[in-house]
Tab-separated table of C-alpha atoms and ligand atoms in Angstrom:
chain	number	residue	atom	x	y	z
A	281	MET	CA	0.029	0.020	-0.018
A	282	LYS	CA	1.112	3.494	-0.738
A	283	VAL	CA	0.682	6.002	2.102
A	284	LEU	CA	0.539	9.902	1.983
A	285	VAL	CA	1.434	11.770	5.066
A	286	VAL	CA	0.267	15.406	4.969
A	287	GLY	CA	2.553	17.965	6.736
A	288	GLY	CA	6.131	18.690	7.122
A	289	GLY	CA	7.018	18.960	10.780
A	290	GLY	CA	8.522	16.827	13.555
A	291	ARG	CA	5.239	15.025	14.037
A	292	GLU	CA	5.097	14.094	10.391
A	293	HIS	CA	8.697	12.868	10.404
A	294	ALA	CA	7.846	10.613	13.323
A	295	LEU	CA	4.701	9.399	11.591
A	296	VAL	CA	6.638	8.645	8.462
A	297	TRP	CA	9.294	6.777	10.473
A	298	LYS	CA	6.753	4.589	12.278
A	299	LEU	CA	4.561	4.010	9.254
A	300	ALA	CA	7.694	2.863	7.233
A	301	GLN	CA	8.022	-0.062	9.783
A	302	SER	CA	4.660	-1.477	8.699
A	303	SER	CA	4.514	-4.568	6.521
A	304	HIS	CA	1.495	-3.017	4.825
A	305	VAL	CA	3.480	-0.040	3.492
A	306	GLU	CA	5.362	-0.219	0.218
A	307	GLU	CA	5.920	3.541	-0.345
A	308	ILE	CA	5.398	6.779	1.595
A	309	TYR	CA	4.803	10.172	0.141
A	310	CYS	CA	4.878	13.218	2.375
A	311	ALA	CA	3.540	16.630	1.410
A	312	PRO	CA	5.605	18.782	1.703
A	313	GLY	CA	7.942	16.965	4.069
A	314	ASN	CA	11.291	18.335	5.099
A	315	ALA	CA	15.042	17.588	4.818
A	316	GLY	CA	14.893	14.692	7.291
A	317	ILE	CA	11.681	13.158	5.851
A	318	ARG	CA	13.343	13.269	2.442
A	319	ASN	CA	15.551	10.408	3.530
A	320	GLU	CA	12.694	8.180	4.448
A	321	ALA	CA	9.847	9.170	2.042
A	322	THR	CA	9.222	10.762	-1.263
A	323	CYS	CA	8.455	14.468	-0.608
A	324	VAL	CA	5.893	16.175	-2.777
A	325	ALA	CA	5.802	19.954	-3.011
A	326	ILE	CA	2.089	20.425	-2.146
A	327	SER	CA	0.939	22.655	0.703
A	328	PRO	CA	-1.058	20.817	3.505
A	329	THR	CA	-3.978	23.208	2.823
A	330	ASP	CA	-4.116	22.666	-0.944
A	331	ILE	CA	-6.698	20.019	-0.615
A	332	GLY	CA	-7.567	19.802	-4.326
A	333	SER	CA	-3.869	19.161	-5.308
A	334	LEU	CA	-3.514	16.691	-2.501
A	335	LEU	CA	-6.609	14.749	-3.655
A	336	THR	CA	-5.426	14.766	-7.318
A	337	PHE	CA	-2.045	13.484	-6.206
A	338	ALA	CA	-3.542	10.719	-4.016
A	339	GLN	CA	-5.832	9.633	-6.924
A	340	GLU	CA	-3.062	9.693	-9.606
A	341	ASN	CA	-0.627	7.708	-7.388
A	342	ALA	CA	-3.043	5.147	-6.137
A	343	VAL	CA	-2.604	6.087	-2.467
A	344	GLY	CA	-4.332	3.615	-0.211
A	345	LEU	CA	-4.116	5.547	3.091
A	346	THR	CA	-3.762	9.284	3.897
A	347	VAL	CA	-2.627	10.387	7.361
A	348	VAL	CA	-3.209	14.091	8.075
A	349	GLY	CA	-0.725	15.607	10.531
A	350	PRO	CA	-1.720	19.291	11.024
A	351	GLU	CA	-5.018	20.825	12.050
A	352	ALA	CA	-5.551	23.373	9.202
A	353	PRO	CA	-6.414	20.851	6.485
A	354	LEU	CA	-8.640	18.914	8.866
A	355	VAL	CA	-10.599	22.066	9.878
A	356	ALA	CA	-10.791	22.921	6.091
A	357	GLY	CA	-12.397	19.576	5.258
A	358	ILE	CA	-9.648	17.457	3.765
A	359	VAL	CA	-11.164	14.254	5.209
A	360	ASP	CA	-14.642	15.122	3.715
A	361	ALA	CA	-12.994	15.675	0.245
A	362	PHE	CA	-11.051	12.454	0.375
A	363	THR	CA	-14.088	10.458	1.622
A	364	ALA	CA	-16.299	11.847	-1.092
A	365	ALA	CA	-13.736	10.634	-3.595
A	366	GLY	CA	-13.686	7.146	-2.092
A	367	LEU	CA	-10.154	7.476	-0.476
A	368	ALA	CA	-9.104	6.466	2.958
A	369	ALA	CA	-7.955	9.397	5.005
A	370	VAL	CA	-7.381	9.283	8.842
A	371	GLY	CA	-8.855	12.237	10.695
A	372	PRO	CA	-12.175	13.794	11.606
A	373	SER	CA	-14.672	15.440	9.216
A	374	ARG	CA	-14.671	19.215	9.063
A	375	ALA	CA	-17.656	19.276	11.290
A	376	ALA	CA	-16.013	17.121	13.969
A	377	ALA	CA	-12.673	18.944	13.645
A	378	GLN	CA	-14.515	21.933	15.165
A	379	LEU	CA	-13.285	20.392	18.474
A	380	GLU	CA	-9.982	22.003	17.578
A	381	GLY	CA	-11.224	24.696	15.117
A	382	SER	CA	-13.343	26.598	17.661
A	383	LYS	CA	-12.632	26.946	21.311
A	384	ILE	CA	-16.250	28.176	21.850
A	385	TYR	CA	-17.700	25.109	20.174
A	386	THR	CA	-15.483	22.942	22.473
A	387	LYS	CA	-16.441	24.712	25.614
A	388	GLU	CA	-20.132	24.250	24.658
A	389	ILE	CA	-19.579	20.486	24.122
A	390	LEU	CA	-17.714	20.240	27.371
A	391	ARG	CA	-20.577	22.084	29.221
A	392	GLU	CA	-23.231	19.824	27.657
A	393	CYS	CA	-21.224	16.694	28.816
A	394	HIS	CA	-20.418	18.108	32.258
A	395	VAL	CA	-16.731	17.613	31.576
A	396	PRO	CA	-14.571	19.591	34.062
A	397	THR	CA	-13.105	22.661	32.388
A	398	GLY	CA	-12.248	26.224	33.448
A	399	ASP	CA	-15.306	28.631	33.775
A	400	PHE	CA	-15.634	30.696	30.611
A	401	GLU	CA	-17.423	33.399	28.718
A	402	ALA	CA	-17.350	33.987	24.970
A	403	PHE	CA	-17.542	37.271	23.155
A	404	ASP	CA	-17.836	38.455	19.490
A	405	ALA	CA	-17.054	42.134	20.166
A	406	PRO	CA	-14.157	43.560	21.980
A	407	ALA	CA	-16.158	46.144	23.896
A	408	ALA	CA	-18.324	43.509	25.593
A	409	ALA	CA	-15.165	41.369	26.400
A	410	MET	CA	-13.508	44.519	27.924
A	411	LYS	CA	-16.508	45.291	29.999
A	412	ALA	CA	-16.733	41.721	31.345
A	413	LEU	CA	-13.179	42.004	32.768
A	414	ALA	CA	-14.516	44.056	35.649
A	415	GLY	CA	-15.975	40.837	37.153
A	416	LYS	CA	-12.987	38.594	36.489
A	417	SER	CA	-10.098	37.310	38.670
A	418	PHE	CA	-6.598	37.335	37.597
A	419	PRO	CA	-4.494	35.729	36.086
A	420	LEU	CA	-7.147	35.250	33.302
A	421	VAL	CA	-6.776	33.253	30.144
A	422	VAL	CA	-7.621	35.173	26.998
A	423	LYS	CA	-8.030	32.886	23.922
A	424	ALA	CA	-8.642	33.511	20.248
A	425	ASP	CA	-11.553	31.198	19.217
A	426	GLY	CA	-10.041	29.829	16.062
A	427	LEU	CA	-6.776	28.258	14.908
A	428	ALA	CA	-3.608	30.151	15.901
A	429	ALA	CA	-0.771	27.529	15.702
A	430	GLY	CA	-0.737	27.217	19.467
A	431	LYS	CA	-0.097	30.969	19.898
A	432	GLY	CA	-3.598	32.277	20.373
A	433	VAL	CA	-3.702	31.735	24.181
A	434	ILE	CA	-2.592	34.623	26.378
A	435	ILE	CA	-2.346	34.434	30.127
A	436	ALA	CA	-3.054	37.955	31.414
A	437	SER	CA	-1.772	38.647	34.936
A	438	ASP	CA	-3.873	41.721	35.417
A	439	LYS	CA	-6.714	43.754	33.831
A	440	THR	CA	-4.512	45.917	31.729
A	441	LYS	CA	-2.725	42.925	30.244
A	442	ALA	CA	-6.137	41.296	29.570
A	443	GLU	CA	-7.378	44.390	27.742
A	444	ASN	CA	-4.131	44.360	25.678
A	445	ALA	CA	-4.681	40.716	24.947
A	446	ILE	CA	-8.245	41.416	23.738
A	447	ARG	CA	-6.994	44.195	21.534
A	448	THR	CA	-4.192	41.982	20.108
A	449	ILE	CA	-6.668	39.230	19.298
A	450	MET	CA	-9.793	41.159	18.262
A	451	GLU	CA	-8.633	44.536	16.941
A	452	ASP	CA	-5.125	43.994	15.740
A	453	ARG	CA	-6.108	40.552	14.553
A	454	ALA	CA	-2.619	39.173	15.338
A	455	PHE	CA	-4.096	35.648	14.753
A	456	GLY	CA	-6.221	36.690	11.730
A	457	ALA	CA	-9.813	35.437	11.522
A	458	ALA	CA	-9.192	33.266	14.570
A	459	GLY	CA	-9.680	36.448	16.604
A	460	SER	CA	-13.145	37.279	15.456
A	461	ARG	CA	-14.397	35.767	18.736
A	462	VAL	CA	-12.615	35.523	22.068
A	463	VAL	CA	-12.916	33.319	25.133
A	464	LEU	CA	-12.172	34.583	28.663
A	465	GLU	CA	-11.417	31.649	30.754
A	466	ALA	CA	-10.497	31.034	34.443
A	467	PHE	CA	-6.854	30.255	34.895
A	468	LEU	CA	-6.334	26.786	36.364
A	469	GLU	CA	-3.296	25.808	38.313
A	470	GLY	CA	-2.094	22.174	38.316
A	471	GLU	CA	0.065	20.038	36.089
A	472	GLU	CA	-0.576	19.641	32.369
A	473	ALA	CA	-0.741	16.363	30.552
A	474	SER	CA	-1.526	15.391	26.946
A	475	PHE	CA	-3.870	12.456	26.514
A	476	ILE	CA	-4.367	11.275	22.882
A	477	VAL	CA	-6.838	8.538	21.654
A	478	LEU	CA	-7.678	6.951	18.346
A	479	THR	CA	-11.369	6.485	17.759
A	480	ASP	CA	-13.603	5.299	15.042
A	481	GLY	CA	-16.630	6.629	16.908
A	482	GLU	CA	-17.279	3.306	18.482
A	483	THR	CA	-14.035	2.125	19.953
A	484	ILE	CA	-11.683	4.446	21.929
A	485	LEU	CA	-8.130	3.332	21.840
A	486	PRO	CA	-5.813	5.399	24.167
A	487	LEU	CA	-2.208	6.030	23.194
A	488	ALA	CA	0.518	6.372	25.890
A	489	SER	CA	0.255	9.514	27.974
A	490	SER	CA	2.686	12.351	27.464
A	491	GLN	CA	3.568	15.799	28.781
A	492	ASP	CA	4.369	18.784	26.714
A	493	HIS	CA	6.335	22.023	27.534
A	494	LYS	CA	4.536	24.923	25.770
A	495	ALA	CA	6.348	27.948	27.023
A	496	ILE	CA	9.519	29.019	25.320
A	497	HIS	CA	11.702	29.335	28.503
A	498	ASP	CA	12.686	27.001	31.327
A	499	GLY	CA	10.256	26.971	34.298
A	500	ASP	CA	7.331	27.516	31.839
A	501	ARG	CA	8.142	31.147	31.545
A	502	GLY	CA	7.669	33.348	28.393
A	503	PRO	CA	5.174	33.188	25.521
A	504	ASN	CA	3.591	29.874	24.384
A	505	THR	CA	5.006	27.932	21.411
A	506	GLY	CA	3.769	24.912	19.487
A	507	GLY	CA	5.684	22.837	22.081
A	508	MET	CA	9.405	22.867	23.092
A	509	GLY	CA	9.701	19.287	24.367
A	510	ALA	CA	7.705	16.321	25.564
A	511	TYR	CA	8.093	12.931	27.230
A	512	SER	CA	6.093	9.788	27.430
A	513	PRO	CA	4.632	8.398	29.732
A	514	ALA	CA	3.642	11.303	32.013
A	515	PRO	CA	3.945	10.029	35.582
A	516	ILE	CA	1.001	12.156	36.600
A	517	VAL	CA	-1.279	9.930	34.513
A	518	ASP	CA	-1.206	6.786	36.653
A	519	ALA	CA	-3.624	3.874	36.007
A	520	ALA	CA	-6.396	5.582	38.106
A	521	MET	CA	-6.013	8.939	36.365
A	522	HIS	CA	-5.934	7.195	32.921
A	523	GLN	CA	-9.270	5.493	33.760
A	524	ARG	CA	-10.679	8.871	34.967
A	525	ILE	CA	-9.787	10.664	31.837
A	526	MET	CA	-11.304	7.887	29.752
A	527	THR	CA	-14.652	7.936	31.637
A	528	THR	CA	-14.988	11.596	32.466
A	529	VAL	CA	-13.576	13.139	29.295
A	530	MET	CA	-13.051	10.896	26.300
A	531	GLU	CA	-16.152	8.618	26.556
A	532	PRO	CA	-18.700	11.393	27.128
A	533	VAL	CA	-17.331	13.760	24.454
A	534	ILE	CA	-17.116	11.042	21.740
A	535	GLN	CA	-20.665	9.911	22.682
A	536	LYS	CA	-21.869	13.555	22.439
A	537	MET	CA	-20.314	13.884	18.984
A	538	ASN	CA	-22.238	10.745	17.914
A	539	GLU	CA	-25.459	12.135	19.337
A	540	ARG	CA	-24.938	15.427	17.459
A	541	LYS	CA	-24.517	13.380	14.281
A	542	THR	CA	-21.033	14.672	13.840
A	543	PRO	CA	-19.138	11.571	14.843
A	544	PHE	CA	-15.513	12.153	15.742
A	545	ARG	CA	-13.396	9.501	13.922
A	546	GLY	CA	-9.622	10.034	13.951
A	547	ILE	CA	-7.179	11.252	16.554
A	548	LEU	CA	-8.471	13.242	19.568
A	549	TYR	CA	-5.973	14.923	21.800
A	550	ALA	CA	-7.086	16.308	25.103
A	551	GLY	CA	-4.844	19.006	26.621
A	552	LEU	CA	-5.515	18.536	30.330
A	553	MET	CA	-4.754	20.436	33.528
A	554	ILE	CA	-4.704	17.891	36.381
A	555	LYS	CA	-5.661	19.531	39.710
A	556	ASN	CA	-6.445	17.735	42.956
A	557	GLY	CA	-7.027	14.476	41.086
A	558	THR	CA	-9.394	15.961	38.590
A	559	PRO	CA	-8.493	16.206	34.900
A	560	TYR	CA	-9.808	19.582	33.513
A	561	VAL	CA	-9.900	20.011	29.748
A	562	LEU	CA	-7.902	23.022	28.565
A	563	GLU	CA	-8.338	22.254	24.866
A	564	PHE	CA	-8.900	19.590	22.285
A	565	ASN	CA	-6.853	18.972	19.230
A	566	ALA	CA	-8.134	16.890	16.251
A	567	ARG	CA	-4.715	15.349	15.551
A	568	MET	CA	-1.568	14.022	17.081
A	569	GLY	CA	0.467	16.508	19.173
A	570	ASP	CA	3.730	17.918	18.100
A	571	PRO	CA	6.235	17.181	19.770
A	572	GLU	CA	4.237	14.534	21.825
A	573	THR	CA	4.022	12.227	18.756
A	574	GLN	CA	7.834	11.821	18.761
A	575	PRO	CA	8.234	10.182	22.182
A	576	ILE	CA	4.893	8.432	21.901
A	577	LEU	CA	5.759	6.702	18.647
A	578	PHE	CA	9.224	5.941	19.858
A	579	ARG	CA	7.541	3.780	22.545
A	580	MET	CA	4.819	2.261	20.301
A	581	LYS	CA	4.858	-1.447	19.647
A	582	GLY	CA	2.486	-2.519	16.847
A	583	ASP	CA	1.667	-1.624	13.249
A	584	LEU	CA	0.493	1.960	12.966
A	585	ALA	CA	-0.601	1.739	9.351
A	586	GLU	CA	-2.704	-1.375	10.092
A	587	THR	CA	-4.184	0.493	13.140
A	588	PHE	CA	-5.125	3.487	10.910
A	589	LEU	CA	-6.694	1.117	8.349
A	590	LEU	CA	-8.832	-0.529	11.113
A	591	LEU	CA	-9.825	2.946	12.258
A	592	HIS	CA	-10.927	3.779	8.740
A	593	LYS	CA	-13.019	0.568	8.427
A	594	THR	CA	-14.631	1.229	11.943
A	595	GLU	CA	-12.827	-2.007	13.224
A	596	LEU	CA	-10.597	-0.265	15.716
A	597	HIS	CA	-11.686	-2.901	18.269
A	598	LYS	CA	-9.314	-5.334	16.439
A	599	ALA	CA	-6.270	-3.095	16.787
A	600	ARG	CA	-3.465	-4.291	19.023
A	601	LEU	CA	-0.986	-1.603	20.183
A	602	ALA	CA	1.394	-1.859	23.131
A	603	TRP	CA	3.959	0.368	24.697
A	604	ARG	CA	7.656	-0.260	25.545
A	605	SER	CA	8.100	0.219	29.274
A	606	ASP	CA	11.125	2.415	28.644
A	607	PRO	CA	10.177	6.091	28.535
A	608	ALA	CA	11.138	8.393	25.713
A	609	ILE	CA	11.742	12.146	25.551
A	610	CYS	CA	11.977	14.754	22.779
A	611	VAL	CA	13.826	18.020	23.182
A	612	VAL	CA	13.015	20.690	20.563
A	613	LEU	CA	15.814	22.795	19.036
A	614	ALA	CA	14.314	26.074	17.842
A	615	SER	CA	15.599	29.099	15.883
A	616	GLY	CA	16.614	32.120	17.906
A	617	GLY	CA	13.723	34.468	18.315
A	618	TYR	CA	10.989	31.793	18.012
A	619	PRO	CA	8.049	32.054	18.774
A	620	GLY	CA	8.563	35.641	17.460
A	621	ALA	CA	10.427	36.549	14.270
A	622	TYR	CA	13.492	34.363	13.487
A	623	GLU	CA	16.008	33.980	10.626
A	624	LYS	CA	16.126	30.961	8.356
A	625	GLY	CA	18.808	29.342	6.183
A	626	LYS	CA	21.238	28.633	8.965
A	627	PRO	CA	23.441	25.535	8.190
A	628	ILE	CA	22.973	22.784	10.758
A	629	SER	CA	25.987	20.644	11.751
A	630	GLY	CA	26.327	17.396	13.756
A	631	LEU	CA	23.353	15.490	12.312
A	632	ARG	CA	25.567	12.620	10.830
A	633	GLU	CA	27.314	12.136	14.127
A	634	LEU	CA	23.884	12.002	15.906
A	635	ASP	CA	22.678	9.381	13.467
A	636	THR	CA	25.396	6.939	14.699
A	637	LEU	CA	24.188	7.109	18.351
A	638	PRO	CA	21.939	4.326	19.714
A	639	ASN	CA	18.445	4.995	20.900
A	640	ILE	CA	18.416	8.547	19.535
A	641	LYS	CA	16.728	10.083	16.539
A	642	ALA	CA	16.704	13.623	15.258
A	643	PHE	CA	13.150	14.100	13.959
A	644	HIS	CA	13.374	17.027	11.591
A	645	ALA	CA	10.772	19.958	11.688
A	646	GLY	CA	11.803	23.260	10.111
A	647	THR	CA	14.658	22.048	7.902
A	648	GLU	CA	15.308	22.068	4.196
A	649	THR	CA	18.050	21.009	1.858
A	650	ALA	CA	19.885	24.026	0.375
A	651	PRO	CA	21.012	24.039	-3.297
A	652	ASP	CA	24.530	23.127	-2.159
A	653	GLY	CA	23.143	19.959	-0.449
A	654	LYS	CA	23.594	21.322	3.116
A	655	ILE	CA	20.686	20.977	5.581
A	656	VAL	CA	19.556	24.357	6.791
A	657	THR	CA	16.985	25.793	9.072
A	658	ALA	CA	13.628	26.646	7.609
A	659	GLY	CA	11.279	27.125	10.478
A	660	GLY	CA	10.797	27.997	14.167
A	661	ARG	CA	11.010	24.601	15.566
A	662	VAL	CA	13.931	22.962	13.705
A	663	LEU	CA	14.714	19.573	15.191
A	664	GLY	CA	13.236	17.192	17.902
A	665	ILE	CA	16.015	15.260	19.439
A	666	THR	CA	14.259	12.138	20.719
A	667	ALA	CA	15.815	9.520	22.985
A	668	THR	CA	14.758	6.447	24.864
A	669	GLY	CA	16.377	4.938	28.017
A	670	LYS	CA	15.644	2.792	31.084
A	671	THR	CA	14.458	5.822	33.104
A	672	LEU	CA	13.233	9.314	32.279
A	673	ALA	CA	16.516	10.705	33.814
A	674	ALA	CA	18.570	8.386	31.558
A	675	CYS	CA	16.516	9.552	28.445
A	676	ARG	CA	16.998	13.165	29.337
A	677	ASP	CA	20.829	12.683	29.842
A	678	ARG	CA	21.005	10.907	26.485
A	679	ALA	CA	19.059	13.662	24.650
A	680	TYR	CA	21.033	16.537	26.145
A	681	GLU	CA	24.346	14.846	25.465
A	682	ALA	CA	23.251	14.324	21.799
A	683	ILE	CA	22.235	17.944	21.553
A	684	GLU	CA	25.856	18.965	22.363
A	685	LYS	CA	26.787	17.593	18.846
A	686	ILE	CA	24.201	19.740	17.031
A	687	HIS	CA	24.885	23.381	16.127
A	688	PHE	CA	23.182	26.130	14.090
A	689	ASP	CA	23.371	29.877	14.592
A	690	GLY	CA	20.848	31.096	17.102
A	691	MET	CA	19.917	27.529	18.355
A	692	THR	CA	17.856	27.739	21.424
A	693	PHE	CA	16.215	24.996	23.538
A	694	ARG	CA	14.835	24.378	26.960
A	695	LYS	CA	17.125	22.811	29.541
A	696	ASP	CA	14.366	21.438	31.823
A	697	ILE	CA	12.470	19.048	29.584
A	698	GLY	CA	11.361	16.115	31.639
A	699	MET	CA	12.228	17.591	34.957
A	700	LYS	CA	8.510	17.681	36.227
A	701	GLY	CA	8.323	14.019	35.546
A	702	ILE	CA	11.524	13.208	37.307
A	703	LYS	CA	10.554	15.289	40.347
A	704	ARG	CA	7.171	13.603	40.539
A	705	GLN	CA	8.796	10.096	40.388
A	706	ALA	CA	11.154	11.131	43.242
A	707	ARG	CA	8.291	11.983	45.599
B	18	LIG	N1	2.170	20.243	21.497
B	18	LIG	C1	0.974	20.898	21.439
B	18	LIG	C2	0.167	20.599	20.228
B	18	LIG	O1	0.469	19.802	19.480
B	18	LIG	O2	-0.798	21.303	20.012
C-alpha cells in the first residue's frame, strides 16, 4: 500500500518513520515533508492546505491511506473531500474537527457533557469582552476562538494585560480570523498532561500519555510555542488517572459527538490540567500532538498503518497496540527569536554524528536542503532530538548529550524538559 502523510514537521517525520516499519506499507509520500523526511519518504511539493492538489495526487498515485498531521487541512475539510472521492484518510470530518477549530464550540460541548473545564465566557465584540473584565479574577486566560498555531492563548496577569490581549486578538487581529471571537477563561493551576486517543466513533483506543512544555523558556516562562519538548509516559497519569480521563472526558465527548450526528473519527488529543485528582480540559486537538508524537511513537509497539486502516474501516476494536516500558523524551531545538520573528537558512551541523548514536533520533521539523546539499533551518522549531532509555532521567541525559553535537546559529532550547516527571517520580 502507498501512504501519503500530509505535513512537514517533527510530528510528520515521526509518523513517516513509524509507518515505514509497517509490513502493509510499500511507499510513503509526504507533502511537503522536510530535509529529514526526504531520506525516508518521497517528498511532494504540495501545501497541506491545498486539498484539491493533495486529492489529485492521491488519486493519480493510487494512495491507499492518507494520514493528516496538522489541524488546518482537517478544519478545512480534507477528510470530507477524500471520503467523497472514495479514498481512505485518517482524521475527523470538517464538522467534527471543530473540536479544535473553535474553542467556543469545544467549551459548549464540554458544558453539555459536564466535563470539568475552566469557567468561561465567549464574546464576539471587543467592547463586551473588555466590560466583562470588571468581574474577573486574575490571572485570566484570553483565547482566540479559532486556529492560531498554538499561539492564540494569552495568560493575562492583570486587567491591563487582559485588555491588551483582547486588543491584540480582536482589533489587531494578530491571529487573523481566529480572533473574530474571544474566550475569557478562568486560569487553572495544576500540572498539564496530553492524552491522545484513536477512535472510530465506537472504540476508543488510548495512546500512551505524555507531557508537553509549551512555554519558550525554562520553568514554563515566556510566551507559548507549539511545544518545546515532551516525554512519555507522564507520571501524573497513573492507572487511576488514565481511567478517570477515559470515563470523564473521552467517553462522554465522543458519545456527544455521535449524538450530534457529527461523529469524531480520527485522533483526539485532550490538553489537560490535572488539579487535585481531577482532569480539567484546557483544549482539544483533532490530531496528534507535536512534539508529543515523537516520544509516543518511539515507544509504540505494533503496526500503525494497520491500526489506521482498522480505524478507517470502523474496526478499531481489532487493533493491537502496546507500549515499551522504557520512557522516551523529545527536546526541541528552535531558531533564535521563536516564537517571534527568526531567521532561516542557518546551516545545521552534527546530524551525521547523531545518526550513529543508539536509541536517539533527530526528527526534523523546520529544515530544508539548500541548493549546495547542506541541511539548513527553515522554521521556528527545527529539530526534535528524541531519545529512549531505562528511566526518564537516562533519556534526558542521552538527549542533552546528543544535543551537544548539534549546532546552528541562534539555536535555542529548554534545559528542563522532563524535570517535572523526574521530580514527581522522586516523591
Ligand atoms: N504540543 C501541542 C500541540 O500539538 O498542539
